[in-house]
Amino acid sequence: MISGNKSKTWLTTTWLSALALLAPVLVMLLAGVGAPADLFVHLWQTVLPDYIINTLLLGVLVVALSLCFGVPAAIIVSQTNVWGQKYLRWLLLLPLAMPAYLVAYLYTDLFDYAGPVQRFLRASFGWSSPADYWFFDLRTLPGAALILSLVLFPYVYMLARTAFEQQDQNLLRASRLLGLSARRTFFKVALPLARPAIAVAASLILMETLADFATVQYFAVNTLTTAIYDTWLGYGDLTSANALASVLMLFILFTVVAEQKSRAGQRHQSNRPNKRNEVMVLSRWQQLAAGSFCWLLVAAGFVLPLTLLLQMALEYSDAGQLVRLMDTGKNSLEVAVYAASLTVLLALLFGLYRRLHQDKFAHVPQMVSGFGYAIPGTVIAMAMLATFGPLDHWLNDMAEMLGLEAPGLILSGSIFVIVFAFIVRFAAIANGTIASGIGQIPHSLDLAPASLGAGLQKMLFKVHLPLLKPSLLVAWLLVFVEAMKELPAVLLLRPFNFETLSTQVYQLISDEMLEQGALGAILIVLFGLLPVIWLNRTKPY
Amino acid sequence: MFKNTLKRISLLLVAAMPLVAGAAGEVNVYSYRQPFLVEPLFNKFTEQTGVKVNVVFAKKGMAERLAREGKHSPADVLLTTDISRLIELQDKQLLQPVDSKALQAAIPARYRASDDTWYGLTTRVRNIYSAKRLGEVDFTYEELADPKWKGKICTRSGKHPYNVALVAAMVAEHGEADTLTWLQGVKANLARKPQGNDRGQVQAIHQGLCDIALGNSYYFGKMLKNDKQKVWADAVNINFPNQKNRGAHVNISGVAMAKYAPHAKNAKALMEFLASDQAQAMYAETNMEYPVRAGVKVSELVSSWGEFKADHLPLETIAANRKTALVLLDKVQFDL
């Protein structure tokens, strides 16, 4: 479809970019080769099977719960006449701005034996010890799954809602003309059409869960990620840790392939999106139930944790703290903006390449560049140092050879490495979102401009990009919010005197002093909110 | 847009370079210790010497980072919270010996490396906290495995460096087989799966979830000084175990100089400052740890907990038994 020199440049850029994103992953895999077998035998005989079972259980539970939260929410908001729809549309996105470890901390504080809820119960019923009554324990595997789903379900909600709203109205209308009710049309036509987007969201959530460390550690749930940390930091064996991370990679590879297979052969296209489709009219009781469901999700995933934070901040913070936090906030914003913008650009490159180069391997750059997502941030960070460290050394040696002053560690010792780590870590989010957006553009539109004599560039800028705008925005927003929250990679890679909001808050949490970090935590959430609100105000076309 | 972004990134890189390369009058610290604990000390040092202290908090992966950075590493001074990390750095040959009369005079021989590569700054005791309702009890670590404590003990993860060091000390004292039996006993006595941090365990005693818990000494002081946490601390007694035999298990927080320290002179000055009377007194007052320097008083609060006998087991022996300790912890599935 595309020919000549332009094609070659495009081909090279795409493959080199994908390779660059894959490089740290490859370095990690190679570093795991030759791990001492006796340590593995020991781990296998003692704790590893339990870790693996926990990992699988947690993944399945989080995905299942997120689907149960996100899909109905998307249906209710986009397909029904529920009250408060206008607000719920964007309110349901907000939990995404909450770091999971923060919610975990706040909720344990609330529901612990010494927390206000149980204190109230004891005072009301005259109980005096834990033996007097049963109360759920949040610090368990199901508890961790619940907390993770509460903040991750907006992925499902957002991608599913976008899919519903961009569906080809002709298909839905045809279904109505053939005599199906609005409700049956939705379940027979619209929902199956949205499946690819929902699958993308589910795989993102699974990967996010596999890579989580702070939440599961806080809840004392030992997973494969725990094992990676144990072998690396406890046994001091980075080689074995890398080998274990490679096992984790197998899980991811399986997910990615399964997700792609599930979409194979499906072509979803639409040329008349965004005209509002007919809604399912709910009775008053149905409205009440559906509305409560959505408002409850907003309350549990966002309003309650934010209220708790505000309360702490009011009690423990002063104006001076806010001023000090501004610098830290600027650092967070800076890396998040760079990371989001670059990640989206690359994802667009991979997505369009796959669409317009229809050869057997065109999907490979998009696929391999997303592998970093499920690797725990700490392991990515180590891989980044292993990748850029030698490059820095080479640069310094070259400089010395040429008689110049050695520049020092300009790659591995600056924010470059943090931004790069974020791109590697979050490319999958942007890839998935943009791929699903590209999937909605009818293939006929690829051919039309050419038949009218328009060049590649014109086609992209006049046809594809305008149609992709909503997906691009969603992708940017998702990466931005994730980057604001990201913790382990920054903890390891930051240069001197460089703190982000998340590192600062985490340090205080890890010392049981969230009160002092509450203001910083609120800033993380607020910065995460800004793009959500802005996105909501932007009309898609 | 892409070009612009690239341009901005390269500008930023240039701007970040001085941070990386470091100018004169600076010293770069990689710290396991939380910045807000050591910042008052650094400020004092800067005030006195004019040397600016740059710090990066590198709780995890400091050794790997240093190893990867090699001779271009900007790090001068390394601060750790536990002996094993110092030994790990030493084993990986990432340290250089610091020959300093001041340090040698200030720090007793058992709290510094025989080859001058690392120095202890403060000692921290692994205490047993007990519910006030138990009254005075004469604890030993060995006794934690006694069935009489069934369902009564709380602790953080067995894999945490503080617990690993304690188990390593038990291995040194009793051998592998006995320590395994001991660990099985302790695990059987746990009130709940190991979780949270040292403060969380005291909180759990306050909640009535357990009666005794393991925890470092300075947390007791920190909780007493925290409005919200004072009630937790008020519910417990702090006990120094094994006073009738070998003494309580002690770990150190320490300091070392990076092998390729670009500001070695400033680094040495900072290390000597941290061992000075003034800095040691600050450690004692603000962090409520025990200063290693003889003659420096512990804080009033800490001294109110009483004198105690410390186990004299060499720190190197503890570090040497770390891996065995980890294997044993896995074998009894301590955290599961």
Coordinates of C-alpha atoms in Angstrom, one line a residue, chain A residues 114-115 119 316, chain B residues 130-133 199 201-208 219-237:
Chain A
A114 CA -8.6 -0.1 65.8
G115 CA -10.2 1.8 63.0
R119 CA -14.6 0.9 67.1
Y316 CA -1.6 17.8 59.8
Chain B
S130 CA 4.9 -7.0 75.4
A131 CA 1.4 -6.0 76.4
K132 CA 1.4 -4.1 79.6
R133 CA -1.2 -6.5 80.9
R199 CA 5.1 0.0 64.5
Q201 CA 3.0 -4.9 65.5
V202 CA 2.8 -2.6 68.5
Q203 CA -0.5 -1.3 67.2
A204 CA -1.6 -4.9 67.0
I205 CA -0.8 -5.4 70.7
H206 CA -2.8 -2.3 71.5
Q207 CA -5.7 -3.8 69.5
G208 CA -5.5 -7.0 71.5
Y219 CA 10.3 3.0 67.0
F220 CA 9.1 3.0 70.6
G221 CA 10.4 6.5 70.9
K222 CA 9.0 7.6 67.6
M223 CA 5.6 6.3 68.5
L224 CA 5.7 8.0 71.9
K225 CA 6.3 11.3 70.2
N226 CA 3.5 10.8 67.6
D227 CA 0.1 12.0 68.7
K228 CA -1.8 9.3 66.9
Q229 CA 0.6 6.5 67.8
K230 CA 1.2 7.3 71.4
V231 CA -1.7 5.1 72.5
W232 CA -0.1 2.2 70.8
A233 CA 3.2 2.6 72.6
D234 CA 1.4 3.3 75.9
A235 CA -0.1 -0.2 75.7
V236 CA 3.3 -2.0 75.7
N237 CA 6.5 -2.5 77.7

